[in-house]
Amino acid sequence: MHTEGEAPRSATSTLESAPGGASPVRPRRGDVVASYDLGVEAYETRWSAVILPGATALLRELAVADGDTVLDVGAGTGAVAELIRDQVPGAAVLAVDASSQMLGVAHRQRGFPAVQADAMALPVAEGAADAVVLAYVLFHLADPSAAIREAARALRPGGCVGTVTWVSERNERAQDVWAEALADAGVPTLPARRVDTGLDSAPGVERLLADEGLVPVRSWIVTLRHQWDREAFWALATGSGVNRRRLAQIDPEARAALLVRSRALLDELAPEDFAWSGEVLCAVAAKPDDSVREVA
Ligand SMILES: C[S@@+](CC[C@H](N)C(=O)[O-])C[C@H]1O[C@@H](n2cnc3c(N)ncnc32)[C@H](O)[C@@H]1O
């Protein structure tokens, strides 16, 4: 299962080039935010916990300390911010996200200070943060380099940025059946909201970080697994923002028929057809501290 919409992949590991030399088409913020705004409940109740172990692994390496200021960029509903608060109650976490609806959960339900802003233009002063987290957001951006540049600007010397991006996903049979049902019913696809090119390998991400003056500390892969129960799968399939937007493109009668037909197909599947797995890349990089180098 993925809730990110179509995710074209290429064999290249740089952001600058794709096969044939063409630039990969990057997502547009409006498309991305429109889907998140519409799918908050499904994201928060069905998907967030599935991908959270990637951020858990990242935070272990990021070593946030009491008194630190942490920017959670692309914070969404604040699940990662909550992890930080649980582990380091003395840290101050600011949630930044472009989706007002996602951010509303982080602020109203989880109580985090929240700022609606673009990851590529952070509303904070230079050097204001001890750590910046970019969990599951770089692949949504028109220019991931700009977000890393902003994270580097926001960090104090010696501070660290941590990123989580997708390496691969093994779609469960149920996801294929659902996707085929939508295609058979002629449901139009949407523009890409997630493009992993250049972000799906350690060399690609390390280069991105190094190009913005950061020093890669560690990159590693974490495998995620989830066994869906039928109802949860259905709730996410029909409730994710991207699928709600897709389904809204066909008339109500056709939509109702599609839902009945696809549900019947899914009901025929075995439990193992609902087993999902994916791999994510965690990376940590530090902002050089020139004062330390001069003293040494
Ligand atoms: C997959 S969610 C990740 C949420 C959270 N980091 C987590 O791990 O649970 C991606 C988030 O990135 C946000 N996002 C997408 N494009 C953004 C942009 N240009 N600036 C800031 N946030 C953005 C979305 O609104 C969404 O909340």
Coordinates of N, CA, C and O and ligand atoms in Angstrom, one line a residue, residues 4 29 32-33 36 43 47-48 51-52 55 72-77 79-80 96-99 102 117-120 135-137 139-141, ligand 1:
E4 N 0.9 7.7 -1.5 CA 1.5 8.9 -2.1 C 1.1 9.2 -3.5 O 1.5 10.1 -4.1
R29 N 3.7 21.5 -5.4 CA 3.2 21.6 -4.1 C 1.6 21.6 -4.0 O 1.1 21.0 -3.1
V32 N 0.3 18.1 -4.1 CA 0.7 17.3 -2.9 C -0.2 17.7 -1.7 O -0.8 16.9 -1.0
V33 N -0.3 19.0 -1.5 CA -1.0 19.6 -0.3 C -2.5 19.3 -0.5 O -3.2 18.9 0.5
Y36 N -3.0 15.8 0.8 CA -2.9 15.6 2.3 C -4.0 16.3 3.0 O -4.5 15.8 4.0
Y43 N -4.7 9.1 6.9 CA -3.3 9.1 7.2 C -3.0 8.9 8.7 O -2.2 8.1 9.0
W47 N -2.1 5.0 8.4 CA -0.8 5.0 7.7 C 0.3 5.4 8.5 O 1.4 4.8 8.5
S48 N 0.1 6.4 9.4 CA 1.2 7.0 10.1 C 2.0 6.0 10.9 O 3.2 6.0 10.9
I51 N 4.5 3.7 9.0 CA 5.9 4.2 8.5 C 6.7 4.8 9.7 O 7.9 5.1 9.5
L52 N 6.1 4.9 10.8 CA 6.8 5.5 12.0 C 8.1 4.8 12.3 O 9.1 5.5 12.8
A55 N 11.2 6.6 11.2 CA 11.6 7.8 11.9 C 12.1 7.4 13.3 O 13.0 8.1 13.8
D72 N 10.7 20.0 13.0 CA 10.1 18.8 12.3 C 9.5 19.3 11.0 O 8.4 19.9 11.1
V73 N 10.2 19.2 9.9 CA 9.8 19.8 8.7 C 9.0 18.8 7.8 O 9.5 17.7 7.6
G74 N 7.8 19.2 7.4 CA 6.9 18.2 6.8 C 6.4 17.3 7.9 O 6.3 16.1 7.8
A75 N 6.0 17.9 9.0 CA 5.7 17.2 10.3 C 4.4 16.5 10.2 O 4.1 15.6 11.0
G76 N 3.5 16.9 9.2 CA 2.3 16.2 9.1 C 1.4 16.3 10.3 O 1.3 17.4 10.9
T77 N 0.9 15.2 10.8 CA 0.0 15.2 12.0 C 0.8 15.2 13.3 O 0.2 15.1 14.4
A79 N 3.3 12.9 14.4 CA 3.6 11.6 15.0 C 5.1 11.6 15.3 O 5.5 11.1 16.4
V80 N 6.0 12.1 14.5 CA 7.4 12.1 14.7 C 7.8 13.1 15.8 O 8.6 12.8 16.7
V96 N 6.5 22.1 11.3 CA 6.3 22.9 10.0 C 5.7 22.0 8.9 O 6.2 20.9 8.7
D97 N 4.7 22.5 8.3 CA 4.1 21.7 7.2 C 3.3 22.6 6.3 O 2.9 23.7 6.7
A98 N 3.2 22.2 5.0 CA 2.5 23.0 4.1 C 1.0 22.8 4.1 O 0.2 23.6 3.6
S99 N 0.6 21.7 4.7 CA -0.9 21.3 4.8 C -1.5 21.8 6.1 O -1.1 21.3 7.2
M102 N -3.2 18.8 8.0 CA -2.3 17.9 8.7 C -1.8 18.5 9.9 O -1.7 18.0 11.0
A117 N 4.1 26.4 6.5 CA 5.2 27.0 5.7 C 5.7 25.9 4.8 O 5.5 24.7 4.9
D118 N 6.5 26.4 3.8 CA 7.1 25.4 2.8 C 8.5 25.0 3.3 O 9.2 25.8 3.8
A119 N 8.7 23.7 3.1 CA 10.0 23.1 3.5 C 11.2 23.8 2.8 O 12.3 23.8 3.3
M120 N 10.9 24.4 1.7 CA 11.9 25.1 0.9 C 12.1 26.6 1.2 O 12.9 27.3 0.6
A135 N 11.3 13.9 7.7 CA 10.9 12.5 7.6 C 9.8 12.3 6.5 O 8.7 12.9 6.7
Y136 N 10.0 11.6 5.5 CA 9.0 11.3 4.4 C 8.5 12.5 3.8 O 7.3 12.7 3.6
V137 N 9.4 13.5 3.4 CA 8.9 14.7 2.8 C 9.7 15.1 1.6 O 9.1 15.6 0.6
F139 N 10.7 13.6 -1.0 CA 10.2 13.1 -2.4 C 9.0 13.8 -2.8 O 8.5 13.7 -3.9
H140 N 8.4 14.7 -1.9 CA 7.2 15.4 -2.3 C 7.5 16.8 -2.9 O 6.6 17.5 -3.3
L141 N 8.8 17.2 -2.8 CA 9.2 18.6 -3.1 C 9.6 18.8 -4.6 O 10.2 17.9 -5.2
Ligands
LIG1 C1 4.3 11.4 4.3 S1 3.8 12.9 5.3 C2 5.1 12.8 6.6 C3 4.6 13.3 7.9 C4 5.5 13.1 9.0 N1 6.9 13.6 8.8 C5 5.6 11.6 9.4 O1 6.6 11.0 9.2 O2 4.6 11.1 9.9 C6 4.5 14.2 4.3 C7 4.1 15.6 4.8 O3 4.9 16.5 4.0 C8 4.1 17.6 3.9 N2 4.6 18.4 2.7 C9 4.5 18.1 1.4 N3 5.1 19.1 0.7 C10 5.5 20.0 1.5 C11 6.2 21.3 1.4 N4 6.5 21.8 0.2 N5 6.5 22.0 2.5 C12 6.2 21.5 3.7 N6 5.5 20.3 3.9 C13 5.2 19.6 2.8 C14 2.7 17.1 3.6 O4 1.7 18.1 3.8 C15 2.7 15.9 4.6 O5 2.2 16.4 5.9

